[in-house]
XYZ file of C-alpha atoms in Angstrom:
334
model
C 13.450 -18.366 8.344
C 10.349 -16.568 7.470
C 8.124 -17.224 4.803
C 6.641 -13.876 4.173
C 7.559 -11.796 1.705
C 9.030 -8.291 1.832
C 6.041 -5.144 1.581
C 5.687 -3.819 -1.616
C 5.192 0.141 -0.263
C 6.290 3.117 -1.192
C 10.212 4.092 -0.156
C 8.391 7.187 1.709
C 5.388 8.970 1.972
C 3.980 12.833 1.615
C 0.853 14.819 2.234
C -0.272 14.834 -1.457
C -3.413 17.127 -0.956
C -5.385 18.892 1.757
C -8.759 20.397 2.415
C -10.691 21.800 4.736
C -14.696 22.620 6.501
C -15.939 25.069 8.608
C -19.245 25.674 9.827
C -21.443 28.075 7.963
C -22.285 30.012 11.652
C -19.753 32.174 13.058
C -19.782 32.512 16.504
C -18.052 35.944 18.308
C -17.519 36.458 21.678
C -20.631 38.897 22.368
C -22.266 35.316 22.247
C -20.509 33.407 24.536
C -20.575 36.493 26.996
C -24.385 35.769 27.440
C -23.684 32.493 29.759
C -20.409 33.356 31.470
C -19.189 36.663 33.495
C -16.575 37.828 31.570
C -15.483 40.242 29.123
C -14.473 40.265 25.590
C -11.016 41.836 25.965
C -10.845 39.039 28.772
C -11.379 36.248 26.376
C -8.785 37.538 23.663
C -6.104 38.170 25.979
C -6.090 35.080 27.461
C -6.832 32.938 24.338
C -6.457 35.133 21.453
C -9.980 34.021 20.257
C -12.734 36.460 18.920
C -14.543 33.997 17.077
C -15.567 30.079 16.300
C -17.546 28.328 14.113
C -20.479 26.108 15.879
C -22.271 23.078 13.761
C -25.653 23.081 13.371
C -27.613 20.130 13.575
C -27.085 19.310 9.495
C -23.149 19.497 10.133
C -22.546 16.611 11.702
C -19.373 14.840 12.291
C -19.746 12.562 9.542
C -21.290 15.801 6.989
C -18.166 17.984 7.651
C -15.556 15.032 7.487
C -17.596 14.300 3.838
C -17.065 17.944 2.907
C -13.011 18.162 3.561
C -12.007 15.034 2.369
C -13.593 15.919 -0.900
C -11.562 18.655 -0.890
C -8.293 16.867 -0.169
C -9.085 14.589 -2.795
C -9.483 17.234 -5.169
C -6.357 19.253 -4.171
C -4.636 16.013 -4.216
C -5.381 14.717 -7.412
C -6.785 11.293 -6.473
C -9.779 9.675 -6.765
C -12.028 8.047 -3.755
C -11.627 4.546 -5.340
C -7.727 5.155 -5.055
C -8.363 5.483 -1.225
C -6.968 2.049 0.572
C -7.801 3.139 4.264
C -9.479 6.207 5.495
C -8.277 7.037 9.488
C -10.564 9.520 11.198
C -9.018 11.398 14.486
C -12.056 12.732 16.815
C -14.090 12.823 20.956
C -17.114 14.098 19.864
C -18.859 10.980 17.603
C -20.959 10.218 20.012
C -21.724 6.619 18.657
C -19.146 4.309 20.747
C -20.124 1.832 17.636
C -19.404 1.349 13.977
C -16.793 4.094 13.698
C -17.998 7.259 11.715
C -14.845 6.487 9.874
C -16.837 3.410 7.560
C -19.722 6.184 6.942
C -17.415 8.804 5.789
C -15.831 6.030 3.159
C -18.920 5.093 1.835
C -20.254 8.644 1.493
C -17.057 9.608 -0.398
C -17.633 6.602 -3.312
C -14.237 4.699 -1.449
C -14.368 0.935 -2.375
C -13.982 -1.404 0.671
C -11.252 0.598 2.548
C -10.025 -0.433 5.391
C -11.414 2.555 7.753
C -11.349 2.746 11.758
C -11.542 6.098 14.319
C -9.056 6.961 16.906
C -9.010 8.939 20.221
C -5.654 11.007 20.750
C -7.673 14.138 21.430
C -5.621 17.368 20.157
C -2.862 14.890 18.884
C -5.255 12.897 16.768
C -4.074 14.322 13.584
C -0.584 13.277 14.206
C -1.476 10.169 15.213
C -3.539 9.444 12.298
C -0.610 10.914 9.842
C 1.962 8.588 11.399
C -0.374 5.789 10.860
C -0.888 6.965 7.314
C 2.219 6.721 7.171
C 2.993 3.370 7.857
C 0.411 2.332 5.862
C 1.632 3.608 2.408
C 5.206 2.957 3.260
C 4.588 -0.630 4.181
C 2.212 -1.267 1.313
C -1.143 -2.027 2.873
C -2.615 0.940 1.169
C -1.438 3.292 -1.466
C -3.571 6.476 -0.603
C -4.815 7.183 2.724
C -7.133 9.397 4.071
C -6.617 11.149 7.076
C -9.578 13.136 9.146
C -9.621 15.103 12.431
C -13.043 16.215 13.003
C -14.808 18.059 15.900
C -18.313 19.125 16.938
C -17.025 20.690 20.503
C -19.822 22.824 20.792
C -21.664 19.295 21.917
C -19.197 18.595 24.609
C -19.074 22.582 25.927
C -19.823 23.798 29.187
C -21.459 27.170 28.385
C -21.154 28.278 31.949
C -17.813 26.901 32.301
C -16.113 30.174 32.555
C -12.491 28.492 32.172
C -13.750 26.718 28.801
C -16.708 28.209 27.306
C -14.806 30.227 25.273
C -12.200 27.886 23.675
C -14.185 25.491 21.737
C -15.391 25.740 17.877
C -16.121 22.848 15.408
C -14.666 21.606 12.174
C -13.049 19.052 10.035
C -9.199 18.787 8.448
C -8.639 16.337 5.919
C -5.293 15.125 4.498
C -4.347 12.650 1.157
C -1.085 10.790 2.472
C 0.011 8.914 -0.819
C 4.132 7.734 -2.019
C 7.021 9.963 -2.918
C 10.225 9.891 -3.865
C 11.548 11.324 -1.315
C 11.414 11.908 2.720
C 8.037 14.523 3.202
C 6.940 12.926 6.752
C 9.643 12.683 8.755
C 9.991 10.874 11.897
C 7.078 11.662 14.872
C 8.402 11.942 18.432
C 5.134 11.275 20.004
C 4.017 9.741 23.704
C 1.632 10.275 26.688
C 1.774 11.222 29.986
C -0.769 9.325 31.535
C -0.071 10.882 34.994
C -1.279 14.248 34.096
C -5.142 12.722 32.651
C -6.724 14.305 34.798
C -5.953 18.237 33.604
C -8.216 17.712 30.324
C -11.178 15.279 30.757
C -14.522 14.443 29.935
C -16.632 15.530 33.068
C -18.895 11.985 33.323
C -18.334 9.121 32.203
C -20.931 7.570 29.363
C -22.266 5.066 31.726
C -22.494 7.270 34.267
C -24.674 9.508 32.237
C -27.723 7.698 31.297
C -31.264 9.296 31.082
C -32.102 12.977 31.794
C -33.234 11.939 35.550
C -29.999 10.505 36.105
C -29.097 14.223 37.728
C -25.798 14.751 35.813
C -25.475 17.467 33.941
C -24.718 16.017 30.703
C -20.626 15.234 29.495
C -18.749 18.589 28.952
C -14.688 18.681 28.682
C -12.824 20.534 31.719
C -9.212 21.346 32.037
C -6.882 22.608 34.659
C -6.134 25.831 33.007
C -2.778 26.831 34.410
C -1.425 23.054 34.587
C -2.398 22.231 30.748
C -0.774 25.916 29.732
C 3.234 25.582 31.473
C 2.890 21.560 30.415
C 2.505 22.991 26.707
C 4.935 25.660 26.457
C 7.698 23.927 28.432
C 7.871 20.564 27.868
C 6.371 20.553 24.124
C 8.594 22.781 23.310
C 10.950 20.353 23.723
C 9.226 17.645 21.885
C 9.018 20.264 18.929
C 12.743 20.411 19.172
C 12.898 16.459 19.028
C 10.848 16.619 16.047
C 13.149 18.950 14.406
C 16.419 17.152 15.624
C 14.468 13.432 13.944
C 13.925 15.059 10.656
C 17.737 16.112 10.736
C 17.029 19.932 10.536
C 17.229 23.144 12.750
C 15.021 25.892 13.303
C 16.288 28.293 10.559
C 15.945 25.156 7.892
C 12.275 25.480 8.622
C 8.944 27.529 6.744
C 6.419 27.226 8.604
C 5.332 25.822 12.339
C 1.443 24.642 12.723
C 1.306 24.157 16.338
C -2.305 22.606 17.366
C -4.710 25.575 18.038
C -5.064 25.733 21.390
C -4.530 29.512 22.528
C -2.500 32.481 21.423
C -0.668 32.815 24.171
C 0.562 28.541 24.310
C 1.557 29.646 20.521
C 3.171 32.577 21.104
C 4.969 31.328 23.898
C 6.311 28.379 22.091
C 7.810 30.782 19.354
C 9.991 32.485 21.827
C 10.912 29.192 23.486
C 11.741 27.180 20.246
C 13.566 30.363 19.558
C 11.994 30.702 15.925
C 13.249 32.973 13.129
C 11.485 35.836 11.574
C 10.988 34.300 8.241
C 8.851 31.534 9.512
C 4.917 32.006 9.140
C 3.332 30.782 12.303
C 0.060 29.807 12.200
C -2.679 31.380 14.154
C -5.629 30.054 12.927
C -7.070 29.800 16.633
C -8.670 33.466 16.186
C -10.811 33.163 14.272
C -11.424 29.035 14.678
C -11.254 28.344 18.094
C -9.800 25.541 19.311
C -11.097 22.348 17.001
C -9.088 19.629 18.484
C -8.320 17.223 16.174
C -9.048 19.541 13.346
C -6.801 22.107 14.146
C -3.709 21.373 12.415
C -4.886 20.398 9.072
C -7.437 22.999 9.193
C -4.733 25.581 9.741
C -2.800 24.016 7.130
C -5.492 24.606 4.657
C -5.762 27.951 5.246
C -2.134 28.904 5.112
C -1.923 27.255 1.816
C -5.516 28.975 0.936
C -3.965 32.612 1.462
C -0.619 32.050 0.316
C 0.862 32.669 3.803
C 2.717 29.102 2.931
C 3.344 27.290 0.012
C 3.756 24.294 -1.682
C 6.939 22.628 -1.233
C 7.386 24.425 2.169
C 9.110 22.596 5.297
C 6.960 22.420 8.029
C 6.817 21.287 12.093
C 3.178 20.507 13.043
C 2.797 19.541 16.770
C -0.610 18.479 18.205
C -1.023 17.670 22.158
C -3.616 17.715 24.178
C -6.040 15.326 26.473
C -4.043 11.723 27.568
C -1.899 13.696 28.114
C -0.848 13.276 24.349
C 1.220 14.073 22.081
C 2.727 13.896 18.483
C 5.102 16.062 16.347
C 6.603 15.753 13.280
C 8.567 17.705 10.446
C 6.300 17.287 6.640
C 6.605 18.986 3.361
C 3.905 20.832 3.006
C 1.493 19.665 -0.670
């Protein structure tokens, strides 16, 4: 018989508070026009993007994640010496070593947290909230942190005529702390590791080693077409498992935050998940870009921001992306 004794966690867990950071320059399409031969009208009516925000030097990874989780803390009510574990979601810290998750704790004033990045590229977020998760519910930590952050302007091919457009930077931060009742429900998540070569990193790290080396340097690429009918058909279905896990349908639902990839993959997965009216969709990807790991909570923010969703709201949030990965679940919204 075992010896150890039952967790002391919470029965369930909730998104208690979040916040949100976008880069101070605003980047429209006239811009990106300047490397690639294209057209503006071309670039919204294949992504639905007329604008993204690009770091500047200053707003680094670790600066933006800093400026949204002080935000979530706020909104949430809870202190940075509350924090038990801070989880940080990203692909573009480009230090393989300590994660940029133990600089963002100590920058916030959190007291020995455990703290530790992942890669699960446009996923990341709900990778990081099912982790969160676990953590609270189990009883390792009572408030965790939760980060997807992206400087994608770093890793963008400007003359990349299939990409250059889709990229902006940003960071998403979430509070994940007990309730009293289900607010995270189950996550249908996986990876098709068959498919990893539709969204990769161009060279490798060690392939890419001084300026001589004749690379040019690490950009992300994607197979276009493949990545677009892999999202609309078959995560469509996982958003469906999501919704059948939590116990609900379609019409029980507020609001859907699909990752911010393009328009047209969110559009596309309205019709398919046959959606009602009343639900707000969010479409944050216009004026964002596509942040990656950041897209999700920072769309969250901003529905909550302009009142286009509320507090108490049901909501399916799907992420997928590069692995192929990907992770859904059904949350009540803080």
């Amino acid at each position: 018989m075992s010896k150890i004794k039952p967790a002391k966690g919470s029965p369930y867990a909730r998104i208690l508070g979040v916040g949100g950071y976008r880069p101070v320059r605003v980047v429209p399409n006239e811009v990106i026009l300047e490397t690639i031969d294209s057209s503006d009208e071309w670039i919204r009516s294949r992504s639905g993007i007329a604008t993204r925000h690009w770091a500047s030097p200053q707003e680094t990874v670790a600066a933006m994640s800093v400026e949204a989780s002080g935000k979530a803390l706020a909104d949430a009510g809870v202190s940075p010496e509350q924090i038990g574990a801070v989880i940080v979601s990203t692909v573009s810290h480009f230090k393989q070593t300590p994660a940029v998750a133990t600089e963002i704790a100590h920058r916030i004033g959190a007291v020995k947290p455990a703290a530790f990045d992942i890669s699960a590229g446009c996923a990341g977020f709900g990778y990081g909230l099912t982790l969160a998760k676990g953590l609270v519910v189990e009883g390792s930590a009572q408030y965790v942190l939760v980060i997807g952050v992206e400087r994608l302007s770093d890793l963008t091919d400007l003359e990349d005529r299939a990409t250059a457009f889709l990229f902006g930077d940003g960071a998403g931060a979430v509070v994940v702390g007990p309730s009293d009742e289900p607010a995270i429900g189950p996550t249908v998540w996986g990876s098709e590791g068959d498919k990893s070569e539709t969204i990769k990193q161009t060279v490798p790290w060690n392939e890419y080693r001084s300026t001589d080396s004749g690379e040019k340097f690490p950009a992300i690429t994607q197979e276009g077409q493949a990545v677009f009918r892999w999202a609309v058909f078959e995560m469509a279905k996982v958003a469906q498992q999501a919704l059948d896990a939590a116990g609900i349908t379609a019409d029980d639902l507020d609001v859907f935050i699909p990752h911010q990839a393009n328009m047209r993959i969110i559009d596309s997965m309205v019709k398919t998940l046959k959606l009602p009216e009343h639900v707000t969709v969010a479409r944050d990807v216009e004026t964002t870009g596509n942040t990656s790991a950041a897209s999700i909570p920072l769309a969250m923010e901003r529905l909550l921001a302009t009142g286009a969703a509320k507090s108490g709201d049901t909501a399916l949030v799907i992420g997928f992306g590069a692995g192929l990965v990907y992770a859904a679940t059904v949350v009540t919204l803080p």
